[in-house]
């Protein structure tokens, strides 16, 4: 079993990258590997509650991200510095149990992986 | 060492597509092996048989084709990303009742499982174009 970290770094609706990151990790969940997902940089905006993306003809990332739990992906992390620098707090986020990591912890997390896939 | 590449940028829009191709060629010339090149997101446009750049510019789909045929490399485009963007092989063109197919050979259309499999079996997975 290999340790694979998916990193999602883009805001939810500006590009297709966040949705493609989510699709990739959901597909990967079928292969019995040790998967983790890290939100950093503008990727933390995907985690904000009460998204109303119908107004711009987009599926809600907030709703789509709920699939992570159904697919058994529990290792979900968020870079603390990205949140703080964007004026966000963990009470703004859709996942109660998301783990906030400082930069040292992110270094350790990445160093511990077999593969990183960045979106 | 066994490598796989993930290409996520379109040719001509982003230098990353050219960098990925140059990296692939260099890997092989240095004695490494490539398990798979997986094209995802806008990267699928690297597989269009209809790309017609000016003659004094590189034709990336054709360059990938030649490299893959010479070196027997697995070139895979993501089916979900391809169908959304209008890149179809004969089978998908029939299935969706479209007038034409435009997937260059030997690129193949397959699912995201091929990306995960590449991450699992390769020593290194290198991403281009995020």
GROMACS .gro file of N, CA and C in nm, chain B:
model
  390
  120UNK      N    1   1.524   0.432  -1.318
  120UNK     CA    2   1.407   0.459  -1.235
  120UNK      C    3   1.282   0.463  -1.322
  121UNK      N    4   1.171   0.418  -1.266
  121UNK     CA    5   1.045   0.414  -1.342
  121UNK      C    6   0.961   0.539  -1.312
  122UNK      N    7   0.933   0.617  -1.417
  122UNK     CA    8   0.859   0.742  -1.401
  122UNK      C    9   0.720   0.732  -1.464
  123UNK      N   10   0.626   0.810  -1.411
  123UNK     CA   11   0.504   0.843  -1.484
  123UNK      C   12   0.487   0.994  -1.482
  124UNK      N   13   0.420   1.047  -1.585
  124UNK     CA   14   0.398   1.191  -1.596
  124UNK      C   15   0.249   1.220  -1.595
  125UNK      N   16   0.213   1.328  -1.528
  125UNK     CA   17   0.075   1.378  -1.531
  125UNK      C   18   0.080   1.515  -1.597
  126UNK      N   19   0.009   1.528  -1.711
  126UNK     CA   20   0.012   1.653  -1.788
  126UNK      C   21  -0.126   1.717  -1.781
  127UNK      N   22  -0.132   1.840  -1.729
  127UNK     CA   23  -0.261   1.905  -1.706
  127UNK      C   24  -0.279   2.036  -1.781
  128UNK      N   25  -0.187   2.068  -1.870
  128UNK     CA   26  -0.200   2.194  -1.944
  128UNK      C   27  -0.211   2.167  -2.093
  129UNK      N   28  -0.281   2.259  -2.162
  129UNK     CA   29  -0.300   2.245  -2.306
  129UNK      C   30  -0.173   2.287  -2.380
  130UNK      N   31  -0.148   2.225  -2.496
  130UNK     CA   32  -0.035   2.272  -2.575
  130UNK      C   33  -0.063   2.413  -2.625
  131UNK      N   34   0.041   2.492  -2.644
  131UNK     CA   35   0.033   2.628  -2.697
  131UNK      C   36  -0.022   2.728  -2.596
  132UNK      N   37  -0.108   2.685  -2.501
  132UNK     CA   38  -0.154   2.778  -2.397
  132UNK      C   39  -0.049   2.791  -2.288
  133UNK      N   40   0.019   2.680  -2.262
  133UNK     CA   41   0.111   2.676  -2.148
  133UNK      C   42   0.241   2.610  -2.189
  134UNK      N   43   0.350   2.668  -2.143
  134UNK     CA   44   0.481   2.610  -2.171
  134UNK      C   45   0.496   2.473  -2.104
  135UNK      N   46   0.414   2.448  -2.000
  135UNK     CA   47   0.426   2.322  -1.926
  135UNK      C   48   0.412   2.199  -2.016
  136UNK      N   49   0.330   2.211  -2.120
  136UNK     CA   50   0.309   2.096  -2.209
  136UNK      C   51   0.438   2.061  -2.281
  137UNK      N   52   0.507   2.166  -2.330
  137UNK     CA   53   0.636   2.143  -2.395
  137UNK      C   54   0.738   2.091  -2.295
  138UNK      N   55   0.736   2.146  -2.174
  138UNK     CA   56   0.831   2.103  -2.072
  138UNK      C   57   0.811   1.955  -2.039
  139UNK      N   58   0.686   1.913  -2.032
  139UNK     CA   59   0.656   1.771  -2.004
  139UNK      C   60   0.715   1.683  -2.113
  140UNK      N   61   0.697   1.725  -2.239
  140UNK     CA   62   0.749   1.645  -2.350
  140UNK      C   63   0.902   1.640  -2.347
  141UNK      N   64   0.964   1.755  -2.324
  141UNK     CA   65   1.111   1.759  -2.318
  141UNK      C   66   1.162   1.672  -2.203
  142UNK      N   67   1.091   1.679  -2.090
  142UNK     CA   68   1.129   1.598  -1.973
  142UNK      C   69   1.121   1.449  -2.007
  143UNK      N   70   1.014   1.411  -2.077
  143UNK     CA   71   0.997   1.269  -2.114
  143UNK      C   72   1.112   1.223  -2.203
  144UNK      N   73   1.147   1.305  -2.303
  144UNK     CA   74   1.257   1.268  -2.393
  144UNK      C   75   1.388   1.254  -2.316
  145UNK      N   76   1.411   1.349  -2.225
  145UNK     CA   77   1.536   1.348  -2.149
  145UNK      C   78   1.543   1.227  -2.056
  146UNK      N   79   1.430   1.194  -1.994
  146UNK     CA   80   1.426   1.074  -1.908
  146UNK      C   81   1.477   0.952  -1.985
  147UNK      N   82   1.424   0.936  -2.106
  147UNK     CA   83   1.457   0.817  -2.184
  147UNK      C   84   1.603   0.819  -2.227
  148UNK      N   85   1.650   0.940  -2.264
  148UNK     CA   86   1.790   0.947  -2.308
  148UNK      C   87   1.887   0.926  -2.193
  149UNK      N   88   1.840   0.948  -2.070
  149UNK     CA   89   1.924   0.926  -1.952
  149UNK      C   90   1.912   0.784  -1.898
  150UNK      N   91   1.835   0.701  -1.969
  150UNK     CA   92   1.829   0.560  -1.930
  150UNK      C   93   1.716   0.524  -1.834
  151UNK      N   94   1.627   0.620  -1.807
  151UNK     CA   95   1.511   0.590  -1.723
  151UNK      C   96   1.399   0.530  -1.810
  152UNK      N   97   1.295   0.482  -1.742
  152UNK     CA   98   1.180   0.427  -1.814
  152UNK      C   99   1.054   0.506  -1.779
  153UNK      N  100   0.962   0.511  -1.874
  153UNK     CA  101   0.834   0.579  -1.851
  153UNK      C  102   0.723   0.474  -1.854
  154UNK      N  103   0.654   0.463  -1.743
  154UNK     CA  104   0.543   0.368  -1.734
  154UNK      C  105   0.421   0.421  -1.810
  155UNK      N  106   0.390   0.548  -1.786
  155UNK     CA  107   0.269   0.604  -1.849
  155UNK      C  108   0.278   0.756  -1.847
  156UNK      N  109   0.217   0.818  -1.950
  156UNK     CA  110   0.190   0.962  -1.945
  156UNK      C  111   0.039   0.976  -1.941
  157UNK      N  112  -0.010   1.038  -1.834
  157UNK     CA  113  -0.155   1.055  -1.817
  157UNK      C  114  -0.192   1.200  -1.841
  158UNK      N  115  -0.286   1.223  -1.932
  158UNK     CA  116  -0.329   1.358  -1.968
  158UNK      C  117  -0.465   1.385  -1.903
  159UNK      N  118  -0.470   1.494  -1.824
  159UNK     CA  119  -0.590   1.523  -1.746
  159UNK      C  120  -0.620   1.671  -1.759
  160UNK      N  121  -0.744   1.710  -1.732
  160UNK     CA  122  -0.780   1.851  -1.745
  160UNK      C  123  -0.752   1.899  -1.887
  161UNK      N  124  -0.705   2.023  -1.899
  161UNK     CA  125  -0.675   2.077  -2.032
  161UNK      C  126  -0.561   2.001  -2.101
  162UNK      N  127  -0.491   1.918  -2.028
  162UNK     CA  128  -0.384   1.839  -2.087
  162UNK      C  129  -0.431   1.746  -2.197
  163UNK      N  130  -0.561   1.714  -2.196
  163UNK     CA  131  -0.611   1.620  -2.299
  163UNK      C  132  -0.596   1.676  -2.440
  164UNK      N  133  -0.587   1.810  -2.451
  164UNK     CA  134  -0.573   1.869  -2.584
  164UNK      C  135  -0.441   1.830  -2.652
  165UNK      N  136  -0.346   1.778  -2.575
  165UNK     CA  137  -0.222   1.727  -2.634
  165UNK      C  138  -0.246   1.605  -2.722
  166UNK      N  139  -0.367   1.549  -2.716
  166UNK     CA  140  -0.395   1.425  -2.789
  166UNK      C  141  -0.483   1.448  -2.911
  167UNK      N  142  -0.505   1.574  -2.949
  167UNK     CA  143  -0.595   1.602  -3.061
  167UNK      C  144  -0.526   1.580  -3.195
  168UNK      N  145  -0.590   1.499  -3.279
  168UNK     CA  146  -0.535   1.477  -3.413
  168UNK      C  147  -0.566   1.595  -3.505
  169UNK      N  148  -0.646   1.689  -3.457
  169UNK     CA  149  -0.683   1.804  -3.540
  169UNK      C  150  -0.597   1.927  -3.516
  170UNK      N  151  -0.507   1.921  -3.420
  170UNK     CA  152  -0.420   2.036  -3.395
  170UNK      C  153  -0.340   2.066  -3.521
  171UNK      N  154  -0.344   2.190  -3.565
  171UNK     CA  155  -0.277   2.228  -3.690
  171UNK      C  156  -0.197   2.356  -3.671
  172UNK      N  157  -0.090   2.347  -3.595
  172UNK     CA  158  -0.009   2.467  -3.571
  172UNK      C  159   0.067   2.508  -3.697
  173UNK      N  160   0.114   2.633  -3.703
  173UNK     CA  161   0.197   2.676  -3.817
  173UNK      C  162   0.319   2.584  -3.833
  174UNK      N  163   0.368   2.574  -3.955
  174UNK     CA  164   0.473   2.476  -3.984
  174UNK      C  165   0.604   2.503  -3.912
  175UNK      N  166   0.627   2.629  -3.872
  175UNK     CA  167   0.753   2.657  -3.802
  175UNK      C  168   0.738   2.643  -3.650
  176UNK      N  169   0.627   2.584  -3.605
  176UNK     CA  170   0.610   2.556  -3.461
  176UNK      C  171   0.597   2.406  -3.440
  177UNK      N  172   0.636   2.363  -3.320
  177UNK     CA  173   0.631   2.221  -3.290
  177UNK      C  174   0.484   2.173  -3.284
  178UNK      N  175   0.459   2.054  -3.336
  178UNK     CA  176   0.327   1.993  -3.326
  178UNK      C  177   0.331   1.889  -3.213
  179UNK      N  178   0.288   1.930  -3.096
  179UNK     CA  179   0.305   1.844  -2.979
  179UNK      C  180   0.231   1.710  -2.988
  180UNK      N  181   0.106   1.707  -3.035
  180UNK     CA  182   0.041   1.576  -3.047
  180UNK      C  183   0.120   1.480  -3.135
  181UNK      N  184   0.176   1.531  -3.246
  181UNK     CA  185   0.254   1.445  -3.336
  181UNK      C  186   0.385   1.403  -3.270
  182UNK      N  187   0.446   1.497  -3.195
  182UNK     CA  188   0.571   1.463  -3.126
  182UNK      C  189   0.548   1.354  -3.023
  183UNK      N  190   0.440   1.364  -2.947
  183UNK     CA  191   0.407   1.259  -2.850
  183UNK      C  192   0.383   1.126  -2.922
  184UNK      N  193   0.312   1.135  -3.034
  184UNK     CA  194   0.283   1.013  -3.112
  184UNK      C  195   0.413   0.944  -3.153
  185UNK      N  196   0.506   1.022  -3.209
  185UNK     CA  197   0.632   0.962  -3.256
  185UNK      C  198   0.711   0.903  -3.141
  186UNK      N  199   0.717   0.978  -3.029
  186UNK     CA  200   0.793   0.928  -2.915
  186UNK      C  201   0.733   0.799  -2.861
  187UNK      N  202   0.599   0.797  -2.852
  187UNK     CA  203   0.531   0.679  -2.798
  187UNK      C  204   0.551   0.558  -2.887
  188UNK      N  205   0.548   0.581  -3.019
  188UNK     CA  206   0.562   0.469  -3.112
  188UNK      C  207   0.706   0.416  -3.114
  189UNK      N  208   0.801   0.509  -3.101
  189UNK     CA  209   0.942   0.465  -3.100
  189UNK      C  210   0.978   0.393  -2.972
  190UNK      N  211   0.928   0.444  -2.861
  190UNK     CA  212   0.974   0.398  -2.729
  190UNK      C  213   0.869   0.315  -2.656
  191UNK      N  214   0.755   0.292  -2.722
  191UNK     CA  215   0.651   0.208  -2.664
  191UNK      C  216   0.602   0.261  -2.528
  192UNK      N  217   0.560   0.388  -2.529
  192UNK     CA  218   0.510   0.452  -2.406
  192UNK      C  219   0.358   0.451  -2.407
  193UNK      N  220   0.301   0.430  -2.290
  193UNK     CA  221   0.156   0.429  -2.272
  193UNK      C  222   0.106   0.574  -2.257
  194UNK      N  223   0.031   0.622  -2.354
  194UNK     CA  224  -0.026   0.757  -2.347
  194UNK      C  225  -0.176   0.745  -2.320
  195UNK      N  226  -0.222   0.796  -2.208
  195UNK     CA  227  -0.363   0.780  -2.170
  195UNK      C  228  -0.425   0.916  -2.144
  196UNK      N  229  -0.542   0.941  -2.204
  196UNK     CA  230  -0.618   1.063  -2.173
  196UNK      C  231  -0.738   1.026  -2.087
  197UNK      N  232  -0.770   1.111  -1.991
  197UNK     CA  233  -0.883   1.086  -1.901
  197UNK      C  234  -1.014   1.098  -1.979
  198UNK      N  235  -1.100   0.999  -1.965
  198UNK     CA  236  -1.224   0.998  -2.043
  198UNK      C  237  -1.317   1.113  -2.003
  199UNK      N  238  -1.329   1.139  -1.874
  199UNK     CA  239  -1.423   1.245  -1.830
  199UNK      C  240  -1.375   1.382  -1.879
  200UNK      N  241  -1.244   1.406  -1.866
  200UNK     CA  242  -1.189   1.534  -1.912
  200UNK      C  243  -1.201   1.547  -2.063
  201UNK      N  244  -1.184   1.436  -2.134
  201UNK     CA  245  -1.187   1.439  -2.281
  201UNK      C  246  -1.327   1.462  -2.336
  202UNK      N  247  -1.424   1.390  -2.282
  202UNK     CA  248  -1.559   1.403  -2.336
  202UNK      C  249  -1.612   1.545  -2.314
  203UNK      N  250  -1.585   1.603  -2.197
  203UNK     CA  251  -1.629   1.741  -2.170
  203UNK      C  252  -1.572   1.839  -2.273
  204UNK      N  253  -1.446   1.812  -2.314
  204UNK     CA  254  -1.377   1.909  -2.399
  204UNK      C  255  -1.382   1.874  -2.548
  205UNK      N  256  -1.458   1.769  -2.582
  205UNK     CA  257  -1.473   1.737  -2.723
  205UNK      C  258  -1.356   1.664  -2.784
  206UNK      N  259  -1.294   1.575  -2.707
  206UNK     CA  260  -1.191   1.487  -2.762
  206UNK      C  261  -1.245   1.345  -2.756
  207UNK      N  262  -1.266   1.285  -2.874
  207UNK     CA  263  -1.336   1.156  -2.880
  207UNK      C  264  -1.259   1.057  -2.967
  208UNK      N  265  -1.259   0.932  -2.927
  208UNK     CA  266  -1.213   0.827  -3.019
  208UNK      C  267  -1.335   0.778  -3.098
  209UNK      N  268  -1.313   0.682  -3.189
  209UNK     CA  269  -1.422   0.637  -3.275
  209UNK      C  270  -1.540   0.584  -3.194
  210UNK      N  271  -1.506   0.506  -3.092
  210UNK     CA  272  -1.610   0.442  -3.011
  210UNK      C  273  -1.696   0.545  -2.938
  211UNK      N  274  -1.630   0.644  -2.878
  211UNK     CA  275  -1.705   0.747  -2.804
  211UNK      C  276  -1.784   0.836  -2.899
  212UNK      N  277  -1.728   0.862  -3.017
  212UNK     CA  278  -1.800   0.944  -3.116
  212UNK      C  279  -1.930   0.874  -3.157
  213UNK      N  280  -1.922   0.741  -3.174
  213UNK     CA  281  -2.044   0.665  -3.207
  213UNK      C  282  -2.142   0.668  -3.091
  214UNK      N  283  -2.090   0.643  -2.970
  214UNK     CA  284  -2.176   0.634  -2.852
  214UNK      C  285  -2.252   0.766  -2.827
  215UNK      N  286  -2.184   0.878  -2.853
  215UNK     CA  287  -2.246   1.008  -2.826
  215UNK      C  288  -2.302   1.071  -2.954
  216UNK      N  289  -2.304   0.993  -3.060
  216UNK     CA  290  -2.363   1.036  -3.188
  216UNK      C  291  -2.302   1.169  -3.236
  217UNK      N  292  -2.168   1.173  -3.237
  217UNK     CA  293  -2.097   1.290  -3.286
  217UNK      C  294  -2.045   1.264  -3.427
  218UNK      N  295  -2.024   1.372  -3.505
  218UNK     CA  296  -1.990   1.353  -3.646
  218UNK      C  297  -1.844   1.310  -3.670
  219UNK      N  298  -1.759   1.317  -3.570
  219UNK     CA  299  -1.618   1.287  -3.598
  219UNK      C  300  -1.547   1.243  -3.470
  220UNK      N  301  -1.438   1.174  -3.489
  220UNK     CA  302  -1.347   1.141  -3.378
  220UNK      C  303  -1.216   1.214  -3.403
  221UNK      N  304  -1.145   1.250  -3.298
  221UNK     CA  305  -1.024   1.331  -3.314
  221UNK      C  306  -0.912   1.292  -3.217
  222UNK      N  307  -0.913   1.167  -3.173
  222UNK     CA  308  -0.805   1.123  -3.084
  222UNK      C  309  -0.690   1.068  -3.167
  223UNK      N  310  -0.573   1.129  -3.151
  223UNK     CA  311  -0.454   1.083  -3.223
  223UNK      C  312  -0.418   0.943  -3.172
  224UNK      N  313  -0.364   0.859  -3.260
  224UNK     CA  314  -0.311   0.732  -3.212
  224UNK      C  315  -0.162   0.753  -3.181
  225UNK      N  316  -0.105   0.684  -3.085
  225UNK     CA  317  -0.161   0.575  -3.006
  225UNK      C  318  -0.216   0.618  -2.870
  226UNK      N  319  -0.261   0.743  -2.856
  226UNK     CA  320  -0.326   0.783  -2.731
  226UNK      C  321  -0.448   0.694  -2.708
  227UNK      N  322  -0.474   0.662  -2.584
  227UNK     CA  323  -0.593   0.586  -2.550
  227UNK      C  324  -0.677   0.662  -2.450
  228UNK      N  325  -0.809   0.643  -2.458
  228UNK     CA  326  -0.901   0.702  -2.361
  228UNK      C  327  -0.927   0.601  -2.250
  229UNK      N  328  -0.909   0.644  -2.127
  229UNK     CA  329  -0.938   0.553  -2.016
  229UNK      C  330  -0.974   0.635  -1.891
  230UNK      N  331  -0.989   0.567  -1.780
  230UNK     CA  332  -1.038   0.633  -1.659
  230UNK      C  333  -0.928   0.679  -1.565
  231UNK      N  334  -0.971   0.747  -1.460
  231UNK     CA  335  -0.877   0.800  -1.361
  231UNK      C  336  -0.803   0.691  -1.285
  232UNK      N  337  -0.855   0.569  -1.289
  232UNK     CA  338  -0.783   0.459  -1.226
  232UNK      C  339  -0.644   0.441  -1.284
  233UNK      N  340  -0.628   0.480  -1.411
  233UNK     CA  341  -0.497   0.469  -1.476
  233UNK      C  342  -0.396   0.567  -1.416
  234UNK      N  343  -0.445   0.679  -1.365
  234UNK     CA  344  -0.356   0.774  -1.295
  234UNK      C  345  -0.312   0.715  -1.161
  235UNK      N  346  -0.408   0.659  -1.090
  235UNK     CA  347  -0.375   0.602  -0.959
  235UNK      C  348  -0.279   0.484  -0.975
  236UNK      N  349  -0.307   0.401  -1.075
  236UNK     CA  350  -0.220   0.286  -1.098
  236UNK      C  351  -0.078   0.332  -1.129
  237UNK      N  352  -0.067   0.441  -1.206
  237UNK     CA  353   0.066   0.495  -1.238
  237UNK      C  354   0.136   0.544  -1.111
  238UNK      N  355   0.060   0.607  -1.021
  238UNK     CA  356   0.118   0.656  -0.895
  238UNK      C  357   0.166   0.540  -0.809
  239UNK      N  358   0.095   0.428  -0.819
  239UNK     CA  359   0.128   0.313  -0.734
  239UNK      C  360   0.252   0.239  -0.785
  240UNK      N  361   0.260   0.218  -0.915
  240UNK     CA  362   0.368   0.133  -0.966
  240UNK      C  363   0.496   0.210  -1.000
  241UNK      N  364   0.486   0.344  -1.017
  241UNK     CA  365   0.604   0.420  -1.058
  241UNK      C  366   0.685   0.464  -0.936
  242UNK      N  367   0.816   0.476  -0.957
  242UNK     CA  368   0.899   0.532  -0.850
  242UNK      C  369   0.867   0.680  -0.830
  243UNK      N  370   0.844   0.750  -0.939
  243UNK     CA  371   0.814   0.894  -0.934
  243UNK      C  372   0.697   0.925  -1.026
  244UNK      N  373   0.606   1.011  -0.978
  244UNK     CA  374   0.500   1.066  -1.062
  244UNK      C  375   0.524   1.218  -1.066
  245UNK      N  376   0.549   1.270  -1.184
  245UNK     CA  377   0.582   1.412  -1.197
  245UNK      C  378   0.466   1.484  -1.265
  246UNK      N  379   0.418   1.593  -1.201
  246UNK     CA  380   0.303   1.667  -1.252
  246UNK      C  381   0.348   1.791  -1.328
  247UNK      N  382   0.286   1.816  -1.442
  247UNK     CA  383   0.315   1.935  -1.522
  247UNK      C  384   0.186   2.012  -1.545
  248UNK      N  385   0.193   2.144  -1.529
  248UNK     CA  386   0.083   2.229  -1.576
  248UNK      C  387  -0.027   2.253  -1.474
  249UNK      N  388   0.005   2.260  -1.346
  249UNK     CA  389  -0.098   2.300  -1.251
  249UNK      C  390  -0.080   2.448  -1.218
   0.00000   0.00000   0.00000
